[in-house]
Amino acid sequence: MNRTLSSLVLLYCLCFTACKKEGGEPSENYAIVATIDGNVKSYTYTPTAVMLDAFDAYSVGMAAYTDASVNDIFTLNILKQSELGAIVPGTYVDDYTNEDVFVLGGFNLGSMDDAEAYGAGLQEGTDPKLTITITELTDKIIRGTFSGTFFDHGGDGPGKVSVTDGKFYLPVVK
């Protein structure tokens, strides 16, 4: 199961960071917004949530860019073993108590330098864990909140930033 979920995590990362939809339009309604180390940041360009039921796992991957000209992206991912049921509204925490559910996130602030890429969901310790709360989920939209500690170097650290007051409202693609 861990190999399957790890493969899905890599698939999401590649899908969301390797390409940006051409001709995407910014949306005033759909967005990922968060306070990153005290600064409010909005991601409104090509906002998308992808839901999958494959490889004995359910998953939802969410992503949005700041604009068309930069690779400044924010992603959130939840992966859950199929036998536990589908992803539904509720709270998902990266707390290492359940090896069959992964809660991951990342952003890169426009740089392709690994030191500038921040990730959550890979660290143990006492820092606030990435928490994603889905408040609404239909076949058309996903809405909710998130917060947690993100680490530089793609989540390996040692540097870290606090992400608070996160909100997402995205169209769902299946």
PDB file of C-alpha atoms in Angstrom:
ATOM      1  CA  MET A   1       0.000   0.000   0.000  1.00  0.00           C
ATOM      2  CA  ASN A   2       2.782   2.454   0.833  1.00  0.00           C
ATOM      3  CA  ARG A   3       4.342   1.874  -2.583  1.00  0.00           C
ATOM      4  CA  THR A   4       0.986   2.534  -4.286  1.00  0.00           C
ATOM      5  CA  LEU A   5       0.360   5.742  -2.370  1.00  0.00           C
ATOM      6  CA  SER A   6       3.934   6.885  -2.889  1.00  0.00           C
ATOM      7  CA  SER A   7       3.509   6.327  -6.622  1.00  0.00           C
ATOM      8  CA  LEU A   8       0.315   8.386  -6.625  1.00  0.00           C
ATOM      9  CA  VAL A   9       2.068  11.185  -4.728  1.00  0.00           C
ATOM     10  CA  LEU A  10       4.796  11.276  -7.357  1.00  0.00           C
ATOM     11  CA  LEU A  11       2.191  11.225 -10.132  1.00  0.00           C
ATOM     12  CA  TYR A  12       0.394  14.226  -8.616  1.00  0.00           C
ATOM     13  CA  CYS A  13       3.620  16.146  -8.151  1.00  0.00           C
ATOM     14  CA  LEU A  14       4.611  15.536 -11.755  1.00  0.00           C
ATOM     15  CA  CYS A  15       1.173  16.426 -13.111  1.00  0.00           C
ATOM     16  CA  PHE A  16       0.846  19.663 -11.212  1.00  0.00           C
ATOM     17  CA  THR A  17       4.408  20.963 -11.365  1.00  0.00           C
ATOM     18  CA  ALA A  18       5.447  19.839 -14.834  1.00  0.00           C
ATOM     19  CA  CYS A  19       2.722  21.538 -16.822  1.00  0.00           C
ATOM     20  CA  LYS A  20       0.501  24.539 -16.803  1.00  0.00           C
ATOM     21  CA  LYS A  21      -2.654  24.688 -18.877  1.00  0.00           C
ATOM     22  CA  GLU A  22      -2.177  26.966 -21.876  1.00  0.00           C
ATOM     23  CA  GLY A  23      -4.724  29.722 -22.170  1.00  0.00           C
ATOM     24  CA  GLY A  24      -6.001  29.225 -18.640  1.00  0.00           C
ATOM     25  CA  GLU A  25      -7.939  32.114 -17.246  1.00  0.00           C
ATOM     26  CA  PRO A  26      -7.651  33.555 -13.784  1.00  0.00           C
ATOM     27  CA  SER A  27     -10.809  33.071 -11.766  1.00  0.00           C
ATOM     28  CA  GLU A  28     -12.177  35.424  -9.153  1.00  0.00           C
ATOM     29  CA  ASN A  29     -14.220  32.609  -7.658  1.00  0.00           C
ATOM     30  CA  TYR A  30     -11.873  29.606  -7.671  1.00  0.00           C
ATOM     31  CA  ALA A  31      -8.620  29.899  -5.724  1.00  0.00           C
ATOM     32  CA  ILE A  32      -6.200  28.660  -3.117  1.00  0.00           C
ATOM     33  CA  VAL A  33      -5.424  31.448  -0.619  1.00  0.00           C
ATOM     34  CA  ALA A  34      -3.147  31.231   2.424  1.00  0.00           C
ATOM     35  CA  THR A  35      -1.041  33.271   4.800  1.00  0.00           C
ATOM     36  CA  ILE A  36       2.542  32.115   4.245  1.00  0.00           C
ATOM     37  CA  ASP A  37       4.918  33.237   6.989  1.00  0.00           C
ATOM     38  CA  GLY A  38       2.675  36.251   7.683  1.00  0.00           C
ATOM     39  CA  ASN A  39       2.030  37.257   4.048  1.00  0.00           C
ATOM     40  CA  VAL A  40      -1.299  36.588   2.322  1.00  0.00           C
ATOM     41  CA  LYS A  41      -0.838  34.896  -1.050  1.00  0.00           C
ATOM     42  CA  SER A  42      -3.541  34.097  -3.643  1.00  0.00           C
ATOM     43  CA  TYR A  43      -3.324  31.390  -6.289  1.00  0.00           C
ATOM     44  CA  THR A  44      -6.084  31.989  -8.859  1.00  0.00           C
ATOM     45  CA  TYR A  45      -4.623  30.930 -12.212  1.00  0.00           C
ATOM     46  CA  THR A  46      -5.791  27.515 -13.552  1.00  0.00           C
ATOM     47  CA  PRO A  47      -7.204  26.350 -10.215  1.00  0.00           C
ATOM     48  CA  THR A  48      -8.072  22.656 -10.410  1.00  0.00           C
ATOM     49  CA  ALA A  49      -8.905  19.681  -8.231  1.00  0.00           C
ATOM     50  CA  VAL A  50      -8.473  16.175  -9.655  1.00  0.00           C
ATOM     51  CA  MET A  51     -10.194  13.189  -8.049  1.00  0.00           C
ATOM     52  CA  LEU A  52      -9.082   9.641  -8.804  1.00  0.00           C
ATOM     53  CA  ASP A  53     -10.098   6.140  -7.795  1.00  0.00           C
ATOM     54  CA  ALA A  54      -7.231   3.969  -9.013  1.00  0.00           C
ATOM     55  CA  PHE A  55      -4.566   1.539  -7.809  1.00  0.00           C
ATOM     56  CA  ASP A  56      -6.594   0.600  -4.696  1.00  0.00           C
ATOM     57  CA  ALA A  57      -6.613   4.217  -3.516  1.00  0.00           C
ATOM     58  CA  TYR A  58      -8.809   7.284  -3.575  1.00  0.00           C
ATOM     59  CA  SER A  59      -7.080  10.594  -4.091  1.00  0.00           C
ATOM     60  CA  VAL A  60      -7.752  14.273  -4.528  1.00  0.00           C
ATOM     61  CA  GLY A  61      -5.071  16.632  -5.776  1.00  0.00           C
ATOM     62  CA  MET A  62      -5.587  20.394  -5.726  1.00  0.00           C
ATOM     63  CA  ALA A  63      -3.436  23.031  -7.400  1.00  0.00           C
ATOM     64  CA  ALA A  64      -3.384  26.627  -8.598  1.00  0.00           C
ATOM     65  CA  TYR A  65      -0.777  29.109  -9.876  1.00  0.00           C
ATOM     66  CA  THR A  66      -0.430  32.803  -9.041  1.00  0.00           C
ATOM     67  CA  ASP A  67      -0.461  33.790 -12.727  1.00  0.00           C
ATOM     68  CA  ALA A  68       0.482  32.649 -16.218  1.00  0.00           C
ATOM     69  CA  SER A  69       3.983  34.099 -16.272  1.00  0.00           C
ATOM     70  CA  VAL A  70       5.571  32.258 -13.341  1.00  0.00           C
ATOM     71  CA  ASN A  71       5.785  28.746 -11.933  1.00  0.00           C
ATOM     72  CA  ASP A  72       4.497  29.895  -8.546  1.00  0.00           C
ATOM     73  CA  ILE A  73       2.187  26.999  -7.595  1.00  0.00           C
ATOM     74  CA  PHE A  74       0.476  25.690  -4.460  1.00  0.00           C
ATOM     75  CA  THR A  75      -0.640  22.043  -4.210  1.00  0.00           C
ATOM     76  CA  LEU A  76      -2.593  19.994  -1.676  1.00  0.00           C
ATOM     77  CA  ASN A  77      -3.079  16.223  -1.834  1.00  0.00           C
ATOM     78  CA  ILE A  78      -5.007  13.601   0.096  1.00  0.00           C
ATOM     79  CA  LEU A  79      -4.482   9.912  -0.694  1.00  0.00           C
ATOM     80  CA  LYS A  80      -6.465   7.190   1.040  1.00  0.00           C
ATOM     81  CA  GLN A  81      -6.531   3.395   0.779  1.00  0.00           C
ATOM     82  CA  SER A  82      -9.715   2.284  -1.047  1.00  0.00           C
ATOM     83  CA  GLU A  83     -10.819  -0.147   1.663  1.00  0.00           C
ATOM     84  CA  LEU A  84     -11.185   2.857   4.012  1.00  0.00           C
ATOM     85  CA  GLY A  85     -13.804   4.413   1.731  1.00  0.00           C
ATOM     86  CA  ALA A  86     -13.864   7.431  -0.521  1.00  0.00           C
ATOM     87  CA  ILE A  87     -12.566  10.863   0.387  1.00  0.00           C
ATOM     88  CA  VAL A  88     -15.490  12.752   1.923  1.00  0.00           C
ATOM     89  CA  PRO A  89     -15.944  16.057   3.762  1.00  0.00           C
ATOM     90  CA  GLY A  90     -13.987  15.936   6.999  1.00  0.00           C
ATOM     91  CA  THR A  91     -10.586  16.684   8.502  1.00  0.00           C
ATOM     92  CA  TYR A  92      -7.413  14.983   7.265  1.00  0.00           C
ATOM     93  CA  VAL A  93      -4.205  15.381   9.288  1.00  0.00           C
ATOM     94  CA  ASP A  94      -0.646  14.362   8.459  1.00  0.00           C
ATOM     95  CA  ASP A  95      -0.012  12.877  11.886  1.00  0.00           C
ATOM     96  CA  TYR A  96       1.556   9.489  11.092  1.00  0.00           C
ATOM     97  CA  THR A  97      -1.145   7.650  13.068  1.00  0.00           C
ATOM     98  CA  ASN A  98      -2.658   6.134   9.939  1.00  0.00           C
ATOM     99  CA  GLU A  99      -0.267   4.729   7.333  1.00  0.00           C
ATOM    100  CA  ASP A 100      -3.149   4.295   4.878  1.00  0.00           C
ATOM    101  CA  VAL A 101      -3.878   8.033   4.532  1.00  0.00           C
ATOM    102  CA  PHE A 102      -1.362  10.591   3.228  1.00  0.00           C
ATOM    103  CA  VAL A 103      -1.877  14.347   3.575  1.00  0.00           C
ATOM    104  CA  LEU A 104       0.643  16.354   1.551  1.00  0.00           C
ATOM    105  CA  GLY A 105       1.142  19.890   0.307  1.00  0.00           C
ATOM    106  CA  GLY A 106       3.707  22.032  -1.425  1.00  0.00           C
ATOM    107  CA  PHE A 107       4.548  25.377  -2.971  1.00  0.00           C
ATOM    108  CA  ASN A 108       7.584  26.843  -4.694  1.00  0.00           C
ATOM    109  CA  LEU A 109       7.220  30.656  -4.767  1.00  0.00           C
ATOM    110  CA  GLY A 110       8.093  30.781  -8.471  1.00  0.00           C
ATOM    111  CA  SER A 111      11.558  29.247  -8.293  1.00  0.00           C
ATOM    112  CA  MET A 112      12.626  25.878  -9.642  1.00  0.00           C
ATOM    113  CA  ASP A 113      15.445  25.780  -7.047  1.00  0.00           C
ATOM    114  CA  ASP A 114      14.859  22.865  -4.651  1.00  0.00           C
ATOM    115  CA  ALA A 115      15.862  25.045  -1.703  1.00  0.00           C
ATOM    116  CA  GLU A 116      12.888  27.316  -2.558  1.00  0.00           C
ATOM    117  CA  ALA A 117      10.401  24.432  -2.825  1.00  0.00           C
ATOM    118  CA  TYR A 118       8.420  23.902   0.368  1.00  0.00           C
ATOM    119  CA  GLY A 119       6.612  20.710   1.290  1.00  0.00           C
ATOM    120  CA  ALA A 120       4.451  19.377   4.110  1.00  0.00           C
ATOM    121  CA  GLY A 121       3.563  15.828   4.988  1.00  0.00           C
ATOM    122  CA  LEU A 122       7.054  14.356   5.180  1.00  0.00           C
ATOM    123  CA  GLN A 123       8.271  15.452   8.622  1.00  0.00           C
ATOM    124  CA  GLU A 124       7.711  13.991  12.055  1.00  0.00           C
ATOM    125  CA  GLY A 125       8.101  16.188  15.105  1.00  0.00           C
ATOM    126  CA  THR A 126       6.197  18.734  17.137  1.00  0.00           C
ATOM    127  CA  ASP A 127       5.582  21.420  14.491  1.00  0.00           C
ATOM    128  CA  PRO A 128       1.908  21.904  13.548  1.00  0.00           C
ATOM    129  CA  LYS A 129       1.023  19.169  11.050  1.00  0.00           C
ATOM    130  CA  LEU A 130      -0.596  19.845   7.702  1.00  0.00           C
ATOM    131  CA  THR A 131      -4.333  19.715   8.325  1.00  0.00           C
ATOM    132  CA  ILE A 132      -6.804  19.814   5.429  1.00  0.00           C
ATOM    133  CA  THR A 133     -10.505  20.153   6.198  1.00  0.00           C
ATOM    134  CA  ILE A 134     -12.920  19.539   3.334  1.00  0.00           C
ATOM    135  CA  THR A 135     -16.164  21.369   4.110  1.00  0.00           C
ATOM    136  CA  GLU A 136     -17.916  20.787   0.777  1.00  0.00           C
ATOM    137  CA  LEU A 137     -17.306  18.166  -1.903  1.00  0.00           C
ATOM    138  CA  THR A 138     -19.498  17.521  -4.933  1.00  0.00           C
ATOM    139  CA  ASP A 139     -18.836  16.215  -8.418  1.00  0.00           C
ATOM    140  CA  LYS A 140     -18.290  19.862  -9.460  1.00  0.00           C
ATOM    141  CA  ILE A 141     -16.468  21.657  -6.581  1.00  0.00           C
ATOM    142  CA  ILE A 142     -14.320  21.160  -3.501  1.00  0.00           C
ATOM    143  CA  ARG A 143     -14.107  23.717  -0.703  1.00  0.00           C
ATOM    144  CA  GLY A 144     -12.289  23.804   2.612  1.00  0.00           C
ATOM    145  CA  THR A 145      -9.450  25.052   4.772  1.00  0.00           C
ATOM    146  CA  PHE A 146      -5.853  24.085   5.571  1.00  0.00           C
ATOM    147  CA  SER A 147      -2.863  25.002   7.724  1.00  0.00           C
ATOM    148  CA  GLY A 148       0.443  23.550   8.826  1.00  0.00           C
ATOM    149  CA  THR A 149       4.216  23.762   8.776  1.00  0.00           C
ATOM    150  CA  PHE A 150       6.001  23.543   5.415  1.00  0.00           C
ATOM    151  CA  PHE A 151       9.714  22.733   5.115  1.00  0.00           C
ATOM    152  CA  ASP A 152      12.166  23.930   2.465  1.00  0.00           C
ATOM    153  CA  HIS A 153      14.138  21.646   0.146  1.00  0.00           C
ATOM    154  CA  GLY A 154      10.923  19.979  -0.982  1.00  0.00           C
ATOM    155  CA  GLY A 155       9.888  19.124   2.562  1.00  0.00           C
ATOM    156  CA  ASP A 156      13.212  17.851   3.879  1.00  0.00           C
ATOM    157  CA  GLY A 157      14.121  21.038   5.792  1.00  0.00           C
ATOM    158  CA  PRO A 158      15.809  22.325   7.845  1.00  0.00           C
ATOM    159  CA  GLY A 159      14.128  25.689   7.069  1.00  0.00           C
ATOM    160  CA  LYS A 160      10.400  25.979   7.697  1.00  0.00           C
ATOM    161  CA  VAL A 161       7.491  28.386   7.317  1.00  0.00           C
ATOM    162  CA  SER A 162       4.068  28.543   8.892  1.00  0.00           C
ATOM    163  CA  VAL A 163       1.038  28.402   6.593  1.00  0.00           C
ATOM    164  CA  THR A 164      -2.184  29.576   8.245  1.00  0.00           C
ATOM    165  CA  ASP A 165      -5.697  30.672   7.289  1.00  0.00           C
ATOM    166  CA  GLY A 166      -5.570  28.559   4.128  1.00  0.00           C
ATOM    167  CA  LYS A 167      -8.740  28.288   2.056  1.00  0.00           C
ATOM    168  CA  PHE A 168      -9.521  26.501  -1.182  1.00  0.00           C
ATOM    169  CA  TYR A 169     -12.486  26.583  -3.534  1.00  0.00           C
ATOM    170  CA  LEU A 170     -11.783  24.678  -6.745  1.00  0.00           C
ATOM    171  CA  PRO A 171     -13.572  23.041  -9.664  1.00  0.00           C
ATOM    172  CA  VAL A 172     -13.369  19.235  -9.645  1.00  0.00           C
ATOM    173  CA  VAL A 173     -12.145  17.269 -12.662  1.00  0.00           C
ATOM    174  CA  LYS A 174     -12.648  13.502 -12.632  1.00  0.00           C
TER     175      LYS A 174
END
